[in-house]
mmCIF file of C-alpha atoms in Angstrom:
data_model
loop_
_atom_site.group_PDB
_atom_site.id
_atom_site.type_symbol
_atom_site.label_atom_id
_atom_site.label_comp_id
_atom_site.label_asym_id
_atom_site.label_seq_id
_atom_site.Cartn_x
_atom_site.Cartn_y
_atom_site.Cartn_z
ATOM 1 C CA UNK A 12 45.084 -48.346 36.141
ATOM 2 C CA UNK A 13 46.332 -48.564 32.529
ATOM 3 C CA UNK A 14 49.824 -49.558 33.584
ATOM 4 C CA UNK A 15 48.294 -52.364 35.652
ATOM 5 C CA UNK A 16 46.377 -53.491 32.557
ATOM 6 C CA UNK A 17 49.633 -53.921 30.642
ATOM 7 C CA UNK A 18 51.245 -55.652 33.611
ATOM 8 C CA UNK A 19 48.394 -58.141 33.783
ATOM 9 C CA UNK A 20 48.481 -58.699 30.017
ATOM 10 C CA UNK A 21 52.194 -59.392 30.230
ATOM 11 C CA UNK A 22 51.664 -61.851 33.069
ATOM 12 C CA UNK A 23 48.965 -63.696 31.123
ATOM 13 C CA UNK A 24 50.462 -63.645 27.627
ATOM 14 C CA UNK A 25 54.202 -63.504 28.172
ATOM 15 C CA UNK A 26 56.919 -62.190 25.876
ATOM 16 C CA UNK A 27 57.617 -65.137 23.581
ATOM 17 C CA UNK A 28 57.701 -64.844 19.791
ATOM 18 C CA UNK A 29 59.787 -66.353 16.987
ATOM 19 C CA UNK A 30 63.378 -65.275 17.568
ATOM 20 C CA UNK A 31 62.807 -64.033 21.118
ATOM 21 C CA UNK A 32 65.733 -66.055 22.471
ATOM 22 C CA UNK A 33 68.189 -64.801 19.859
ATOM 23 C CA UNK A 34 70.889 -62.426 21.115
ATOM 24 C CA UNK A 35 73.323 -60.856 18.622
ATOM 25 C CA UNK A 36 76.924 -61.370 19.659
ATOM 26 C CA UNK A 37 77.875 -57.973 18.244
ATOM 27 C CA UNK A 38 75.097 -55.392 18.294
ATOM 28 C CA UNK A 39 77.269 -52.845 16.537
ATOM 29 C CA UNK A 40 77.478 -55.126 13.485
ATOM 30 C CA UNK A 41 74.242 -57.071 13.755
ATOM 31 C CA UNK A 42 73.263 -56.611 10.104
ATOM 32 C CA UNK A 43 76.633 -57.910 8.973
ATOM 33 C CA UNK A 44 76.237 -60.874 11.328
ATOM 34 C CA UNK A 45 72.836 -61.812 9.852
ATOM 35 C CA UNK A 46 74.278 -61.657 6.341
ATOM 36 C CA UNK A 47 73.938 -58.716 3.907
ATOM 37 C CA UNK A 48 72.984 -61.126 1.090
ATOM 38 C CA UNK A 49 70.091 -62.492 3.171
ATOM 39 C CA UNK A 50 68.734 -59.251 4.617
ATOM 40 C CA UNK A 51 66.053 -57.681 2.429
ATOM 41 C CA UNK A 52 65.276 -54.073 3.329
ATOM 42 C CA UNK A 53 61.532 -54.716 3.680
ATOM 43 C CA UNK A 54 62.080 -57.758 5.908
ATOM 44 C CA UNK A 55 64.141 -56.045 8.596
ATOM 45 C CA UNK A 56 62.625 -55.070 11.949
ATOM 46 C CA UNK A 57 64.436 -51.759 12.410
ATOM 47 C CA UNK A 58 65.144 -50.717 16.028
ATOM 48 C CA UNK A 59 64.706 -46.961 16.251
ATOM 49 C CA UNK A 60 64.875 -44.130 18.731
ATOM 50 C CA UNK A 61 62.363 -41.336 19.321
ATOM 51 C CA UNK A 62 63.832 -37.819 19.495
ATOM 52 C CA UNK A 63 67.232 -39.377 18.996
ATOM 53 C CA UNK A 64 69.476 -36.347 19.538
ATOM 54 C CA UNK A 65 68.209 -35.147 22.916
ATOM 55 C CA UNK A 66 70.931 -36.572 25.147
ATOM 56 C CA UNK A 67 72.236 -33.051 25.944
ATOM 57 C CA UNK A 68 69.122 -30.971 25.347
ATOM 58 C CA UNK A 69 68.186 -28.055 27.560
ATOM 59 C CA UNK A 70 69.703 -27.331 30.970
ATOM 60 C CA UNK A 71 70.625 -30.305 33.204
ATOM 61 C CA UNK A 72 68.208 -30.832 36.110
ATOM 62 C CA UNK A 73 66.129 -27.816 35.040
ATOM 63 C CA UNK A 74 64.663 -28.112 31.537
ATOM 64 C CA UNK A 75 66.341 -31.332 30.389
ATOM 65 C CA UNK A 76 64.011 -33.771 32.238
ATOM 66 C CA UNK A 77 61.056 -32.361 30.271
ATOM 67 C CA UNK A 78 62.568 -32.994 26.824
ATOM 68 C CA UNK A 79 65.306 -35.627 27.042
ATOM 69 C CA UNK A 80 64.205 -38.863 25.354
ATOM 70 C CA UNK A 81 67.644 -40.505 25.051
ATOM 71 C CA UNK A 82 70.694 -40.492 27.320
ATOM 72 C CA UNK A 83 73.051 -41.990 24.741
ATOM 73 C CA UNK A 84 74.695 -39.980 21.969
ATOM 74 C CA UNK A 85 73.721 -40.744 18.388
ATOM 75 C CA UNK A 86 76.971 -42.653 17.915
ATOM 76 C CA UNK A 87 76.365 -44.706 21.082
ATOM 77 C CA UNK A 88 72.834 -45.524 19.926
ATOM 78 C CA UNK A 89 74.099 -46.751 16.567
ATOM 79 C CA UNK A 90 76.821 -48.818 18.220
ATOM 80 C CA UNK A 91 74.159 -50.342 20.485
ATOM 81 C CA UNK A 92 72.189 -51.446 17.423
ATOM 82 C CA UNK A 93 69.803 -48.584 16.658
ATOM 83 C CA UNK A 94 69.178 -48.280 12.926
ATOM 84 C CA UNK A 95 66.492 -45.562 12.680
ATOM 85 C CA UNK A 96 67.186 -42.028 13.911
ATOM 86 C CA UNK A 97 64.570 -39.314 14.487
ATOM 87 C CA UNK A 98 66.242 -35.882 14.307
ATOM 88 C CA UNK A 99 64.429 -32.523 14.629
ATOM 89 C CA UNK A 100 66.082 -29.281 13.491
ATOM 90 C CA UNK A 101 65.354 -25.561 13.444
ATOM 91 C CA UNK A 102 66.164 -22.773 11.004
ATOM 92 C CA UNK A 103 69.652 -22.338 12.507
ATOM 93 C CA UNK A 104 70.732 -25.973 12.002
ATOM 94 C CA UNK A 105 70.312 -26.628 15.715
ATOM 95 C CA UNK A 106 68.757 -29.860 16.923
ATOM 96 C CA UNK A 107 65.677 -29.166 19.038
ATOM 97 C CA UNK A 108 62.685 -30.659 20.811
ATOM 98 C CA UNK A 109 59.932 -28.072 20.811
ATOM 99 C CA UNK A 110 61.430 -24.803 22.063
ATOM 100 C CA UNK A 111 64.444 -26.423 23.731
ATOM 101 C CA UNK A 112 67.741 -26.512 21.851
ATOM 102 C CA UNK A 113 70.862 -28.651 21.873
ATOM 103 C CA UNK A 114 73.903 -29.025 19.615
ATOM 104 C CA UNK A 115 74.310 -28.215 15.924
ATOM 105 C CA UNK A 116 73.270 -30.835 13.356
ATOM 106 C CA UNK A 117 76.998 -31.266 12.596
ATOM 107 C CA UNK A 118 77.279 -33.306 15.803
ATOM 108 C CA UNK A 119 74.691 -35.788 14.536
ATOM 109 C CA UNK A 120 76.235 -36.030 11.067
ATOM 110 C CA UNK A 121 79.708 -36.593 12.511
ATOM 111 C CA UNK A 122 78.400 -39.343 14.797
ATOM 112 C CA UNK A 123 76.695 -41.045 11.846
ATOM 113 C CA UNK A 124 79.837 -40.836 9.705
ATOM 114 C CA UNK A 125 82.023 -42.146 12.525
ATOM 115 C CA UNK A 126 79.764 -45.176 12.915
ATOM 116 C CA UNK A 127 79.659 -45.889 9.191
ATOM 117 C CA UNK A 128 83.438 -45.578 8.964
ATOM 118 C CA UNK A 129 83.820 -48.201 11.701
ATOM 119 C CA UNK A 130 81.388 -50.698 10.131
ATOM 120 C CA UNK A 131 80.974 -52.215 6.687
ATOM 121 C CA UNK A 132 77.421 -53.475 6.162
ATOM 122 C CA UNK A 133 75.148 -51.542 8.526
ATOM 123 C CA UNK A 134 72.360 -49.533 6.845
ATOM 124 C CA UNK A 135 70.521 -46.786 8.704
ATOM 125 C CA UNK A 136 67.353 -44.775 8.166
ATOM 126 C CA UNK A 137 68.142 -41.156 9.009
ATOM 127 C CA UNK A 138 64.949 -39.140 9.394
ATOM 128 C CA UNK A 139 65.465 -35.383 9.663
ATOM 129 C CA UNK A 140 62.501 -33.065 9.990
ATOM 130 C CA UNK A 141 61.961 -29.391 10.676
ATOM 131 C CA UNK A 142 60.527 -29.231 14.179
ATOM 132 C CA UNK A 143 56.991 -27.917 14.640
ATOM 133 C CA UNK A 144 56.981 -24.146 15.120
ATOM 134 C CA UNK A 145 60.270 -23.640 13.289
ATOM 135 C CA UNK A 146 61.313 -22.775 9.738
ATOM 136 C CA UNK A 147 63.345 -24.987 7.437
ATOM 137 C CA UNK A 148 67.104 -24.492 7.658
ATOM 138 C CA UNK A 149 68.318 -22.755 4.477
ATOM 139 C CA UNK A 150 69.899 -24.852 1.711
ATOM 140 C CA UNK A 151 69.644 -27.910 3.923
ATOM 141 C CA UNK A 152 69.559 -30.519 1.163
ATOM 142 C CA UNK A 153 72.798 -29.082 -0.241
ATOM 143 C CA UNK A 154 74.348 -29.328 3.206
ATOM 144 C CA UNK A 155 73.282 -32.951 3.679
ATOM 145 C CA UNK A 156 74.447 -33.977 0.241
ATOM 146 C CA UNK A 157 77.841 -32.370 0.789
ATOM 147 C CA UNK A 158 78.290 -34.208 4.088
ATOM 148 C CA UNK A 159 76.787 -37.612 3.218
ATOM 149 C CA UNK A 160 76.791 -38.020 -0.561
ATOM 150 C CA UNK A 161 78.984 -41.133 -0.626
ATOM 151 C CA UNK A 162 76.493 -42.994 1.609
ATOM 152 C CA UNK A 163 73.091 -41.814 0.332
ATOM 153 C CA UNK A 164 70.694 -44.380 -1.157
ATOM 154 C CA UNK A 165 68.560 -42.580 -3.741
ATOM 155 C CA UNK A 166 64.760 -42.563 -3.504
ATOM 156 C CA UNK A 167 63.497 -45.575 -5.443
ATOM 157 C CA UNK A 168 60.626 -48.000 -4.712
ATOM 158 C CA UNK A 169 62.781 -50.914 -5.878
ATOM 159 C CA UNK A 170 64.998 -50.458 -2.801
ATOM 160 C CA UNK A 171 62.406 -52.193 -0.605
ATOM 161 C CA UNK A 172 62.895 -55.527 -2.369
ATOM 162 C CA UNK A 173 66.673 -55.374 -2.433
ATOM 163 C CA UNK A 174 69.162 -56.877 -0.011
ATOM 164 C CA UNK A 175 71.723 -54.877 1.892
ATOM 165 C CA UNK A 176 74.423 -56.454 -0.271
ATOM 166 C CA UNK A 177 72.736 -55.050 -3.377
ATOM 167 C CA UNK A 178 72.760 -51.519 -1.925
ATOM 168 C CA UNK A 179 76.331 -51.418 -0.654
ATOM 169 C CA UNK A 180 78.425 -49.284 -0.504
ATOM 170 C CA UNK A 181 75.447 -46.906 -0.095
ATOM 171 C CA UNK A 182 74.182 -47.136 3.483
ATOM 172 C CA UNK A 183 71.859 -44.251 4.419
ATOM 173 C CA UNK A 184 68.181 -43.901 3.593
ATOM 174 C CA UNK A 185 67.789 -40.211 4.452
ATOM 175 C CA UNK A 186 64.178 -39.113 4.889
ATOM 176 C CA UNK A 187 64.016 -35.320 4.781
ATOM 177 C CA UNK A 188 60.762 -33.744 6.000
ATOM 178 C CA UNK A 189 60.790 -29.965 5.492
ATOM 179 C CA UNK A 190 57.834 -27.827 6.569
ATOM 180 C CA UNK A 191 57.828 -25.258 3.776
ATOM 181 C CA UNK A 192 60.405 -26.329 1.212
ATOM 182 C CA UNK A 193 59.474 -28.762 -1.588
ATOM 183 C CA UNK A 194 59.508 -32.461 -0.736
ATOM 184 C CA UNK A 195 62.333 -34.562 -2.225
ATOM 185 C CA UNK A 196 61.437 -35.968 -5.657
ATOM 186 C CA UNK A 197 61.813 -39.526 -7.023
ATOM 187 C CA UNK A 198 65.427 -40.269 -7.854
ATOM 188 C CA UNK A 199 66.631 -37.698 -5.330
ATOM 189 C CA UNK A 200 69.353 -38.552 -2.777
ATOM 190 C CA UNK A 201 66.642 -37.909 -0.188
ATOM 191 C CA UNK A 202 63.354 -39.637 0.559
ATOM 192 C CA UNK A 203 60.108 -37.727 1.043
ATOM 193 C CA UNK A 204 57.824 -37.879 4.089
ATOM 194 C CA UNK A 205 55.524 -40.438 2.458
ATOM 195 C CA UNK A 206 58.251 -43.066 2.762
ATOM 196 C CA UNK A 207 58.267 -43.064 6.586
ATOM 197 C CA UNK A 208 54.795 -43.025 8.100
ATOM 198 C CA UNK A 209 53.264 -43.553 11.528
ATOM 199 C CA UNK A 210 50.041 -42.940 13.431
ATOM 200 C CA UNK A 211 51.278 -41.053 16.434
ATOM 201 C CA UNK A 212 48.719 -40.338 19.149
ATOM 202 C CA UNK A 213 49.301 -37.816 21.917
ATOM 203 C CA UNK A 214 48.589 -39.682 25.152
ATOM 204 C CA UNK A 215 50.254 -40.585 28.434
ATOM 205 C CA UNK A 216 48.025 -43.656 28.851
ATOM 206 C CA UNK A 217 50.110 -46.781 28.177
ATOM 207 C CA UNK A 218 47.351 -49.287 27.454
ATOM 208 C CA UNK A 219 45.604 -46.794 25.169
ATOM 209 C CA UNK A 220 48.833 -46.293 23.210
ATOM 210 C CA UNK A 221 49.596 -50.025 23.144
ATOM 211 C CA UNK A 222 46.144 -50.858 21.760
ATOM 212 C CA UNK A 223 46.300 -47.972 19.283
ATOM 213 C CA UNK A 224 49.661 -49.188 18.002
ATOM 214 C CA UNK A 225 48.212 -52.652 17.417
ATOM 215 C CA UNK A 226 45.134 -51.285 15.666
ATOM 216 C CA UNK A 227 47.009 -48.996 13.293
ATOM 217 C CA UNK A 228 49.630 -51.649 12.559
ATOM 218 C CA UNK A 229 46.871 -54.123 11.688
ATOM 219 C CA UNK A 230 45.540 -51.633 9.143
ATOM 220 C CA UNK A 231 48.825 -51.680 7.189
ATOM 221 C CA UNK A 232 49.738 -53.936 4.287
ATOM 222 C CA UNK A 233 52.339 -56.673 4.926
ATOM 223 C CA UNK A 234 55.941 -55.508 4.583
ATOM 224 C CA UNK A 235 56.357 -57.679 1.482
ATOM 225 C CA UNK A 236 53.892 -55.550 -0.486
ATOM 226 C CA UNK A 237 54.493 -52.124 1.058
ATOM 227 C CA UNK A 238 56.604 -49.398 -0.532
ATOM 228 C CA UNK A 239 57.148 -47.249 2.536
ATOM 229 C CA UNK A 240 58.424 -47.735 6.066
ATOM 230 C CA UNK A 241 55.795 -47.827 8.802
ATOM 231 C CA UNK A 242 56.842 -46.918 12.342
ATOM 232 C CA UNK A 243 55.386 -48.031 15.655
ATOM 233 C CA UNK A 244 56.553 -46.001 18.653
ATOM 234 C CA UNK A 245 56.645 -47.768 22.003
ATOM 235 C CA UNK A 246 56.314 -44.445 23.830
ATOM 236 C CA UNK A 247 53.800 -42.293 25.658
ATOM 237 C CA UNK A 248 53.877 -38.512 26.035
ATOM 238 C CA UNK A 249 53.490 -36.287 29.100
ATOM 239 C CA UNK A 250 50.242 -34.288 29.232
ATOM 240 C CA UNK A 251 49.796 -30.821 30.784
ATOM 241 C CA UNK A 252 46.815 -31.930 32.877
ATOM 242 C CA UNK A 253 48.878 -34.605 34.638
ATOM 243 C CA UNK A 254 51.208 -33.696 37.536
ATOM 244 C CA UNK A 255 53.925 -36.006 36.144
ATOM 245 C CA UNK A 256 55.448 -34.251 33.126
ATOM 246 C CA UNK A 257 59.064 -35.448 33.028
ATOM 247 C CA UNK A 258 59.759 -37.757 30.099
ATOM 248 C CA UNK A 259 61.374 -40.728 31.830
ATOM 249 C CA UNK A 260 58.691 -41.599 34.404
ATOM 250 C CA UNK A 261 55.914 -41.048 31.867
ATOM 251 C CA UNK A 262 57.375 -43.101 29.020
ATOM 252 C CA UNK A 263 58.412 -45.701 31.595
ATOM 253 C CA UNK A 264 54.750 -46.708 31.799
ATOM 254 C CA UNK A 265 55.080 -48.490 28.422
ATOM 255 C CA UNK A 266 58.854 -48.805 28.010
ATOM 256 C CA UNK A 267 59.153 -52.348 29.359
ATOM 257 C CA UNK A 268 56.450 -53.866 27.156
ATOM 258 C CA UNK A 269 58.167 -53.972 23.749
ATOM 259 C CA UNK A 270 58.469 -57.764 23.771
ATOM 260 C CA UNK A 271 54.847 -58.066 24.868
ATOM 261 C CA UNK A 272 53.878 -55.911 21.894
ATOM 262 C CA UNK A 273 55.655 -58.232 19.460
ATOM 263 C CA UNK A 274 53.982 -61.201 21.148
ATOM 264 C CA UNK A 275 50.568 -59.554 20.661
ATOM 265 C CA UNK A 276 51.397 -58.790 17.016
ATOM 266 C CA UNK A 277 51.644 -62.532 16.404
ATOM 267 C CA UNK A 278 48.479 -63.201 18.397
ATOM 268 C CA UNK A 279 46.582 -60.566 16.367
ATOM 269 C CA UNK A 280 48.008 -61.728 13.024
ATOM 270 C CA UNK A 281 49.868 -58.514 12.203
ATOM 271 C CA UNK A 282 53.487 -59.473 12.912
ATOM 272 C CA UNK A 283 54.180 -59.495 9.173
ATOM 273 C CA UNK A 284 53.440 -55.754 9.179
ATOM 274 C CA UNK A 285 55.940 -54.743 11.888
ATOM 275 C CA UNK A 286 58.922 -52.906 10.452
ATOM 276 C CA UNK A 287 60.218 -49.811 12.286
ATOM 277 C CA UNK A 288 59.901 -50.101 16.065
ATOM 278 C CA UNK A 289 61.055 -47.096 18.099
ATOM 279 C CA UNK A 290 61.449 -46.247 21.757
ATOM 280 C CA UNK A 291 62.649 -43.661 24.246
ATOM 281 C CA UNK A 292 65.810 -44.428 26.248
ATOM 282 C CA UNK A 293 66.822 -47.366 24.079
ATOM 283 C CA UNK A 294 68.589 -50.332 25.660
ATOM 284 C CA UNK A 295 70.133 -53.565 24.517
ATOM 285 C CA UNK A 296 67.076 -55.737 25.178
ATOM 286 C CA UNK A 297 64.931 -53.612 22.855
ATOM 287 C CA UNK A 298 67.537 -53.978 20.107
ATOM 288 C CA UNK A 299 67.767 -57.736 20.735
ATOM 289 C CA UNK A 300 64.002 -58.139 20.374
ATOM 290 C CA UNK A 301 64.040 -56.443 16.955
ATOM 291 C CA UNK A 302 67.130 -58.300 15.780
ATOM 292 C CA UNK A 303 65.722 -61.591 17.062
ATOM 293 C CA UNK A 304 62.531 -61.178 15.043
ATOM 294 C CA UNK A 305 64.596 -60.192 11.996
ATOM 295 C CA UNK A 306 66.710 -63.337 12.474
ATOM 296 C CA UNK A 307 63.542 -65.437 12.604
ATOM 297 C CA UNK A 308 62.287 -63.868 9.365
ATOM 298 C CA UNK A 309 65.594 -64.483 7.595
ATOM 299 C CA UNK A 310 65.514 -68.146 8.628
ATOM 300 C CA UNK A 311 61.866 -68.678 7.713
ATOM 301 C CA UNK A 312 60.682 -69.166 11.289
ATOM 302 C CA UNK A 313 57.734 -66.804 10.874
#
């Protein structure tokens, strides 16, 4: 029923918006292509992934279908154009999704560093949080600083009004969200939880999530006057009272309507609030939609 509602809305409203026809010639370097001197941090529409490091989580064909939200590695996602990563860790420095575990956080950090080494002007938002039900990994800020110090952009409200060119050679906004440890302080190499916000709702109903995303986005200030990143997740979540509990078929109910969502943002007058846009199982068309809208903003088309 709800999936049909989105299908009908898409048929009636379409997927057009300023920049919708733009396709980056090189997704791996799309920020460089748009021009680091022209790209202000608060004006970018950042394509992101939900539960980014779950490509090898759990046991294949047994537990993996219930927790895998991406099939690409972190490096492959970045090369495809992803610029916001959502990483969950446990007390043993293992990446996890709920109770299911995958590789050590070193794998993520090495993928990030490999990508940054191969590019020159791409900036990423690296969100790392302690997963619900787990304890903070010990001395984790020291670990991150040792591994990433040359790239870390320090916590500072003035960053939002700066261009990428003004931040280089620093290229990572690292948002660290511990559960029990103190939050990062102003001036720290890490950004506290208040700098990356969302209004996540736990539902497998696609139209309900779509409408909720629009409502909460409309409540935000425009990106030009906001000093935090606000994320909209184009995802839905399996529910225990529904017989379909594998991630892919459930999130597939909303997955194909990212361009429709941007179209509706313009119709509802909240497109100037859209900033971080995330998805499960990211693909090139999702990246192109975000980059296309960013291109339109840079060129004054919206």
